[in-house]
Coordinates of C-alpha atoms in Angstrom, one line a residue:
Chain G
M1 CA -11.5 33.7 -32.4
S2 CA -13.2 36.7 -31.0
D3 CA -9.8 37.6 -29.6
Q4 CA -8.3 37.8 -33.0
L5 CA -11.1 39.9 -34.3
L6 CA -10.9 42.3 -31.5
D7 CA -7.2 42.7 -31.6
H8 CA -7.5 44.3 -35.1
S9 CA -8.7 47.4 -33.2
L10 CA -5.0 47.9 -32.3
D11 CA -3.9 47.8 -36.0
S12 CA -4.0 51.6 -36.2
F13 CA -1.0 51.8 -33.8
G14 CA 1.2 50.8 -36.7
D15 CA 4.1 48.5 -37.1
A16 CA 5.1 47.5 -33.6
A17 CA 8.7 46.8 -34.6
A18 CA 9.1 50.4 -36.0
S19 CA 8.1 52.0 -32.7
A20 CA 10.3 52.8 -29.8
T21 CA 7.3 51.9 -27.6
R22 CA 6.0 48.6 -28.6
V23 CA 2.3 48.0 -28.5
T24 CA 0.8 44.7 -27.4
P25 CA -2.9 44.1 -27.0
G26 CA -2.6 42.4 -23.6
N27 CA -4.8 39.6 -22.4
A28 CA -7.2 41.2 -19.9
L29 CA -10.9 40.5 -19.9
R30 CA -12.8 43.0 -22.0
P31 CA -16.6 43.8 -21.9
E32 CA -16.8 42.4 -25.4
D33 CA -15.5 39.1 -24.1
I34 CA -18.2 39.1 -21.4
V35 CA -20.9 39.7 -24.0
L36 CA -19.6 36.7 -26.0
Q37 CA -19.4 34.4 -23.0
Q38 CA -21.9 31.6 -22.9
T39 CA -22.7 32.0 -19.2
A40 CA -25.1 34.5 -17.7
P41 CA -25.0 35.4 -14.1
A42 CA -26.3 32.7 -11.8
G43 CA -29.4 34.5 -10.7
D44 CA -30.9 37.9 -10.4
A45 CA -29.0 38.7 -7.2
V46 CA -25.6 38.4 -8.8
A47 CA -26.7 40.6 -11.6
R48 CA -28.0 43.2 -9.1
Y49 CA -24.7 43.1 -7.3
A50 CA -22.8 43.6 -10.5
L51 CA -25.1 46.5 -11.2
H52 CA -24.0 48.1 -7.8
L53 CA -20.4 47.9 -8.8
G54 CA -21.0 49.0 -12.3
D55 CA -23.1 52.0 -11.3
D56 CA -20.4 53.3 -8.9
A57 CA -17.8 53.1 -11.6
L58 CA -20.0 54.6 -14.3
I59 CA -21.0 57.7 -12.3
L60 CA -17.5 58.2 -11.1
A61 CA -16.2 57.9 -14.7
Q62 CA -18.8 60.4 -15.8
R63 CA -17.8 62.9 -13.1
L64 CA -14.1 62.5 -13.7
S65 CA -14.4 62.9 -17.4
H66 CA -15.5 66.5 -16.8
W67 CA -11.9 67.2 -15.9
I68 CA -10.8 66.3 -19.4
S69 CA -9.5 69.6 -21.0
R70 CA -9.9 71.3 -17.7
G71 CA -7.0 69.6 -15.8
P72 CA -4.6 71.9 -13.9
E73 CA -1.7 70.6 -16.1
L74 CA -1.6 68.7 -19.3
E75 CA -0.1 65.7 -17.5
E76 CA -2.7 65.8 -14.8
D77 CA -5.4 66.2 -17.4
V78 CA -4.2 62.9 -19.0
A79 CA -4.0 61.2 -15.6
L80 CA -7.6 62.1 -14.6
G81 CA -8.7 61.1 -18.1
N82 CA -7.0 57.8 -17.8
I83 CA -8.6 57.1 -14.4
A84 CA -12.0 58.0 -15.8
L85 CA -11.5 55.6 -18.7
D86 CA -10.4 52.8 -16.4
Q87 CA -13.6 53.3 -14.3
L88 CA -15.6 53.4 -17.5
G89 CA -14.0 50.1 -18.5
H90 CA -15.0 48.5 -15.1
A91 CA -18.5 49.9 -15.5
R92 CA -18.8 48.4 -19.0
S93 CA -17.8 45.0 -17.8
F94 CA -20.1 44.9 -14.8
L95 CA -23.0 46.3 -16.7
S96 CA -22.5 43.9 -19.6
Y97 CA -22.5 41.1 -17.2
A98 CA -25.6 42.3 -15.2
G99 CA -27.4 43.0 -18.5
K100 CA -27.0 39.4 -19.6
A101 CA -29.2 38.2 -16.8
W102 CA -32.0 40.5 -18.0
G103 CA -31.5 40.4 -21.8
Q104 CA -30.1 43.9 -21.9
T105 CA -26.9 45.5 -23.1
E106 CA -24.5 47.7 -21.3
D107 CA -26.0 50.6 -23.2
D108 CA -29.6 49.7 -22.2
L109 CA -28.5 49.9 -18.6
A110 CA -26.4 53.0 -18.9
Y111 CA -28.6 55.1 -21.0
F112 CA -32.2 53.9 -20.6
R113 CA -32.6 53.6 -16.9
E114 CA -34.2 56.3 -14.7
E115 CA -32.5 58.0 -11.8
E116 CA -34.3 55.9 -9.2
E117 CA -33.0 52.7 -11.0
F118 CA -29.4 53.7 -10.5
T119 CA -27.8 52.1 -7.5
S120 CA -24.6 54.1 -7.2
L121 CA -23.2 55.6 -4.0
H122 CA -23.8 59.2 -3.1
L123 CA -20.1 59.8 -2.9
V124 CA -19.5 59.3 -6.6
E125 CA -22.2 61.7 -7.7
Q126 CA -20.8 64.6 -5.6
P127 CA -19.6 67.5 -7.7
N128 CA -15.9 67.7 -8.7
G129 CA -15.4 70.9 -6.7
D130 CA -11.8 72.1 -6.8
F131 CA -8.8 69.8 -7.4
A132 CA -8.6 69.0 -3.7
E133 CA -12.2 67.7 -3.6
T134 CA -11.6 65.5 -6.6
M135 CA -8.5 64.1 -5.0
V136 CA -10.2 63.4 -1.7
R137 CA -13.2 61.7 -3.4
G138 CA -10.6 59.8 -5.5
L139 CA -8.8 58.7 -2.4
F140 CA -11.9 57.6 -0.6
M141 CA -13.1 55.6 -3.6
A142 CA -9.8 54.2 -4.6
L143 CA -9.2 52.9 -1.0
Y144 CA -12.6 51.4 -1.0
Q145 CA -12.5 49.8 -4.5
H146 CA -9.0 48.5 -3.9
Q147 CA -10.0 46.6 -0.9
L148 CA -13.3 45.5 -2.4
Y149 CA -11.7 44.2 -5.7
A150 CA -8.9 42.5 -3.8
R151 CA -11.5 40.5 -1.9
L152 CA -13.7 39.9 -5.0
V153 CA -10.8 38.3 -6.8
H154 CA -11.7 35.3 -4.7
S155 CA -15.5 35.5 -5.5
A156 CA -17.2 32.3 -6.2
D157 CA -18.6 33.9 -9.4
E158 CA -15.9 33.6 -12.0
T159 CA -16.8 36.6 -14.0
I160 CA -17.0 38.9 -11.0
A161 CA -13.6 37.5 -10.0
A162 CA -12.2 38.1 -13.5
I163 CA -13.5 41.7 -13.8
S164 CA -12.2 42.4 -10.3
A165 CA -8.7 41.0 -11.1
K166 CA -8.4 43.4 -14.0
A167 CA -9.9 46.3 -12.1
L168 CA -7.6 45.7 -9.1
K169 CA -4.5 46.5 -11.0
E170 CA -5.9 49.7 -12.3
V171 CA -7.4 50.8 -9.0
D172 CA -4.0 50.2 -7.5
Y173 CA -2.7 53.0 -9.7
H174 CA -5.7 55.2 -8.9
L175 CA -5.0 54.8 -5.2
E176 CA -1.3 55.7 -5.7
H177 CA -2.3 58.7 -7.7
A178 CA -4.7 60.0 -5.0
E179 CA -2.2 59.2 -2.3
L180 CA 0.7 61.0 -3.9
W181 CA -1.5 64.1 -4.4
T182 CA -2.9 63.9 -0.9
L183 CA 0.7 63.9 0.5
R184 CA 1.7 66.8 -1.7
L185 CA -1.4 69.0 -1.1
G186 CA -1.5 68.2 2.6
R187 CA 2.1 69.1 3.1
G188 CA 2.2 71.7 0.3
T189 CA 1.2 75.3 0.9
E190 CA -1.1 76.8 3.5
E191 CA -3.7 77.1 0.7
S192 CA -3.4 73.5 -0.5
A193 CA -3.7 72.2 3.0
H194 CA -6.7 74.4 3.8
R195 CA -8.4 73.2 0.6
M196 CA -7.7 69.5 1.5
R197 CA -9.2 70.0 5.0
A198 CA -12.2 71.7 3.5
A199 CA -12.6 68.8 1.0
L200 CA -12.3 66.2 3.7
G201 CA -15.0 67.9 5.7
K202 CA -17.3 68.2 2.7
L203 CA -17.1 64.6 1.6
W204 CA -16.9 62.8 4.9
P205 CA -20.7 62.7 5.4
Y206 CA -21.0 60.3 2.5
I207 CA -18.6 57.7 3.9
D208 CA -20.9 55.6 5.9
E209 CA -22.9 54.5 2.9
L210 CA -19.8 52.8 1.4
F211 CA -19.9 50.3 4.3
Q212 CA -23.7 49.8 4.5
D213 CA -24.8 46.2 4.3
E214 CA -27.9 45.5 2.2
P215 CA -30.2 42.5 2.2
L216 CA -28.8 41.6 -1.2
H217 CA -25.4 40.8 0.4
D218 CA -27.1 38.1 2.6
E219 CA -28.1 36.3 -0.6
L220 CA -24.6 36.3 -2.0
E221 CA -22.5 34.5 0.5
G222 CA -19.1 33.7 -1.1
I223 CA -19.9 35.8 -4.2
A224 CA -20.2 39.3 -2.8
V225 CA -18.2 41.1 -0.1
R226 CA -20.2 42.4 2.9
P227 CA -19.3 46.1 2.8
S228 CA -19.2 46.5 6.6
T229 CA -16.2 44.1 6.7
L230 CA -14.1 46.6 4.8
R231 CA -14.5 49.4 7.2
A232 CA -11.7 48.7 9.7
E233 CA -9.0 48.4 7.2
W234 CA -10.3 51.3 5.2
D235 CA -10.1 53.5 8.3
D236 CA -6.6 52.3 9.2
R237 CA -5.2 52.9 5.8
L238 CA -6.9 56.3 5.4
R239 CA -5.6 57.4 8.8
D240 CA -2.1 56.4 7.8
I241 CA -2.2 58.4 4.6
L242 CA -3.7 61.4 6.3
D243 CA -1.1 61.3 9.1
R244 CA 1.7 61.3 6.6
S245 CA 0.0 64.2 4.8
A246 CA -0.3 66.3 8.0
L247 CA -4.1 66.0 7.7
A248 CA -6.7 64.4 9.9
V249 CA -10.0 62.6 9.7
P250 CA -12.6 65.4 10.0
E251 CA -14.9 65.5 12.9
V252 CA -18.1 65.8 10.9
P253 CA -21.2 63.7 11.4
T254 CA -22.0 61.2 8.6
A255 CA -25.3 61.1 6.7
L256 CA -27.5 58.2 6.0
C257 CA -27.6 57.7 2.2
R258 CA -29.6 55.2 0.3
G259 CA -28.1 55.3 -3.2
R260 CA -28.2 51.5 -3.4
R261 CA -32.0 51.7 -3.1
G262 CA -32.3 54.3 -5.8
E263 CA -32.6 57.4 -3.5
H264 CA -30.1 59.9 -4.8
S265 CA -29.0 63.5 -4.1
E266 CA -30.1 66.3 -6.4
H267 CA -26.8 65.9 -8.4
L268 CA -27.5 62.5 -10.1
G269 CA -30.3 63.8 -12.3
Y270 CA -28.1 66.4 -13.9
I271 CA -25.4 63.8 -14.5
L272 CA -27.8 61.4 -16.2
A273 CA -29.4 64.1 -18.2
E274 CA -26.0 64.9 -19.8
M275 CA -24.9 61.3 -20.0
Q276 CA -28.1 60.0 -21.6
V277 CA -29.3 62.8 -23.8
L278 CA -27.6 61.6 -27.0
A279 CA -28.6 58.0 -26.7
R280 CA -32.2 58.9 -25.8
K281 CA -32.5 61.4 -28.6
H282 CA -31.0 59.1 -31.2
P283 CA -31.7 55.5 -30.0
G284 CA -29.3 53.0 -31.5
A285 CA -27.1 55.7 -33.1
T286 CA -23.6 54.6 -33.9
W287 CA -20.6 56.2 -35.6
Chain Z
M1 CA 26.2 94.6 -35.9
S2 CA 25.7 96.3 -32.5
S3 CA 22.4 97.8 -33.6
T4 CA 21.2 94.3 -34.5
V5 CA 22.1 93.0 -31.1
I6 CA 20.2 95.8 -29.4
G7 CA 17.2 95.0 -31.6
Q8 CA 17.4 91.3 -30.7
D9 CA 17.7 92.2 -27.0
G10 CA 14.4 93.9 -27.2
Q11 CA 12.8 90.8 -28.7
D12 CA 14.7 88.5 -26.5
G13 CA 13.3 90.3 -23.5
Q14 CA 9.8 89.2 -24.6
N15 CA 10.9 85.7 -25.6
N16 CA 12.6 85.3 -22.3
Q17 CA 9.4 86.1 -20.5
D18 CA 7.6 83.5 -22.6
N19 CA 10.3 81.0 -21.8
Q20 CA 10.0 81.6 -18.1
N21 CA 6.5 80.2 -18.3
N22 CA 8.2 76.8 -18.7
Q23 CA 11.4 77.5 -16.8
P24 CA 10.8 77.7 -13.1
G25 CA 13.1 79.5 -10.7
E26 CA 14.0 82.2 -13.2
G27 CA 12.1 84.9 -11.3
G28 CA 9.6 87.2 -12.9
Q29 CA 5.9 86.7 -13.0
K30 CA 4.8 83.1 -12.5
P31 CA 1.7 82.1 -14.4
P32 CA -0.6 79.6 -12.7
T33 CA 0.3 76.7 -15.1
S34 CA 3.5 74.8 -15.6
A35 CA 5.5 77.6 -14.1
G36 CA 6.6 75.6 -11.1
W37 CA 7.1 72.2 -12.7
P38 CA 10.4 71.3 -14.3
L39 CA 10.7 69.4 -17.5
W40 CA 11.7 65.7 -17.5
E41 CA 12.9 63.4 -20.2
V42 CA 11.3 60.0 -20.4
F43 CA 13.0 56.7 -21.4
V44 CA 11.0 53.5 -21.9
R45 CA 12.4 50.0 -22.1
S46 CA 10.0 48.1 -24.3
S47 CA 11.1 44.6 -23.2
R48 CA 13.8 42.8 -21.3
G49 CA 17.1 42.8 -23.0
L50 CA 16.5 46.0 -24.9
S51 CA 17.9 49.4 -23.9
H52 CA 15.8 52.3 -22.7
V53 CA 14.8 54.5 -25.6
H54 CA 13.9 58.2 -25.4
A55 CA 10.1 58.5 -25.7
G56 CA 9.5 62.1 -25.0
S57 CA 9.3 64.7 -22.2
L58 CA 6.8 66.0 -19.7
H59 CA 6.3 68.4 -16.8
A60 CA 6.1 67.1 -13.3
P61 CA 6.7 68.6 -9.8
D62 CA 9.1 65.9 -8.7
A63 CA 10.7 62.6 -9.8
E64 CA 8.1 60.4 -8.3
M65 CA 5.3 62.2 -10.1
A66 CA 7.3 62.3 -13.3
V67 CA 7.4 58.5 -13.3
R68 CA 3.7 58.3 -12.7
N69 CA 3.0 60.9 -15.4
A70 CA 5.3 59.0 -17.8
R71 CA 3.4 55.9 -17.2
D72 CA 0.2 57.7 -18.2
L73 CA 1.7 59.5 -21.2
Y74 CA 4.0 56.9 -22.7
T75 CA 3.1 53.3 -21.5
R76 CA -0.7 53.1 -21.5
R77 CA -0.8 50.5 -24.2
N78 CA 1.5 47.9 -22.8
E79 CA 4.6 49.4 -24.3
G80 CA 7.1 49.0 -21.6
V81 CA 8.6 47.1 -18.8
S82 CA 10.6 49.9 -17.3
L83 CA 10.7 53.7 -17.1
W84 CA 13.4 56.1 -16.5
V85 CA 13.0 59.9 -16.0
V86 CA 15.8 62.4 -16.0
R87 CA 15.5 66.1 -15.4
S88 CA 16.1 67.8 -18.7
T89 CA 18.5 70.2 -17.1
D90 CA 20.7 67.2 -16.1
I91 CA 21.3 66.2 -19.7
T92 CA 24.3 67.7 -21.4
T93 CA 24.0 67.6 -25.2
S94 CA 26.2 68.0 -28.1
D95 CA 26.0 71.4 -29.8
P96 CA 23.9 71.3 -32.9
D97 CA 26.2 74.0 -34.4
A98 CA 29.2 71.7 -34.0
K99 CA 27.7 69.1 -36.3
D100 CA 30.7 69.2 -38.7
M101 CA 33.2 68.7 -36.0
M102 CA 31.2 66.1 -34.1
F103 CA 29.6 64.0 -36.8
E104 CA 31.7 64.4 -39.9
S105 CA 31.3 61.5 -42.4
P106 CA 34.0 58.8 -42.0
Q107 CA 34.3 58.7 -45.7
G108 CA 37.9 59.0 -46.8
K109 CA 39.1 57.8 -43.4
D110 CA 39.7 54.2 -44.3
Y111 CA 42.3 53.9 -41.6
R112 CA 39.4 53.9 -39.0
H113 CA 38.4 50.5 -40.3
A114 CA 40.4 47.4 -39.5
T115 CA 40.1 46.3 -43.1
Y116 CA 42.5 49.0 -44.1
Y117 CA 45.4 47.0 -42.6
K118 CA 47.1 44.2 -44.6
E119 CA 47.1 40.8 -43.1
S120 CA 50.5 40.0 -41.7
E121 CA 52.4 37.2 -43.3
G122 CA 52.5 34.0 -41.4
V123 CA 49.7 34.8 -39.1
K124 CA 47.0 32.2 -39.6
H125 CA 43.4 32.2 -38.4
L126 CA 43.1 36.0 -38.4

């Protein structure tokens, strides 16, 4: 029944038969469905794990949405906006699910947590920089999320598996988008290759954190993926893409980041200030 | 008439420059935006068994990116099962000014319809 109610949100697209491009609502899991589900996460650990995944997606979405209206081309503006929306959708699902364990909504978690309560990776909070930097960050994250969700599809937690199955298809596209641009910029002009090399060097220090195991993962055998187990394949696939793009893995030392434990770079505070100001000034506001 | 043409030439000069912003490879100053990206026409097949229908156009640097951009711009809400992109310059169109010649009403040309012909005698089951 909830499905039928929700699908009315698509009414505004008009008579499907009259359109050359028919609209169907699809049947993917939505955050609203998760809220309506009877089951809450089995324990605090699962909720905290969902929070990790949700926070990564939320902060990346917030960063990417800054490109909207600033994209280098109209088409690219739309592409980046779509990727931001996809990430926001993943964040909403994971945060809705995590919140159920604690009696909180996705909005409570997104808008009313302090900086040190966010568990996102340092990589996603890095500034957009130029287009090359955004593409390199996008490539690193898409490769990572793609492998992660591909494994989480088999998670023993059904909701995590369902959210991941939906996210996987979208991240597949994000990965292709980042890969196509890496190829074109790497083998493009001298300037574009130079910028890609600079971007790789700038963002490489944040890579180790992606594959850092936390004590939380020990508690979630069969439910979570141990990040360290993703590293080898990630490296292989990245090297392959960079080879084909006439680029190379930079020889830059990596940094120890502890975003999962709430220790963030100076950037996150500014992101949260902008993201949370409206909800905090007008709590419960709707339109 | 010739004076009009000269006047138009002056204007055309400006217009051409504007057009060049969207038409790469024409020389002249290239602005930093769509200058280098050709225009593509997008066709979406909404479901199996139907034909591809023209959905619109977009700019993209090459065919592969054009398909990706088309996916973003024209199929984000489950509209299609297949996408075609064609470079706009590869499409030859009918001349809008030749409307009379191309698309004249068939009225008064009954002979174009099979019903105009009388049934032949002795031919059954026609």
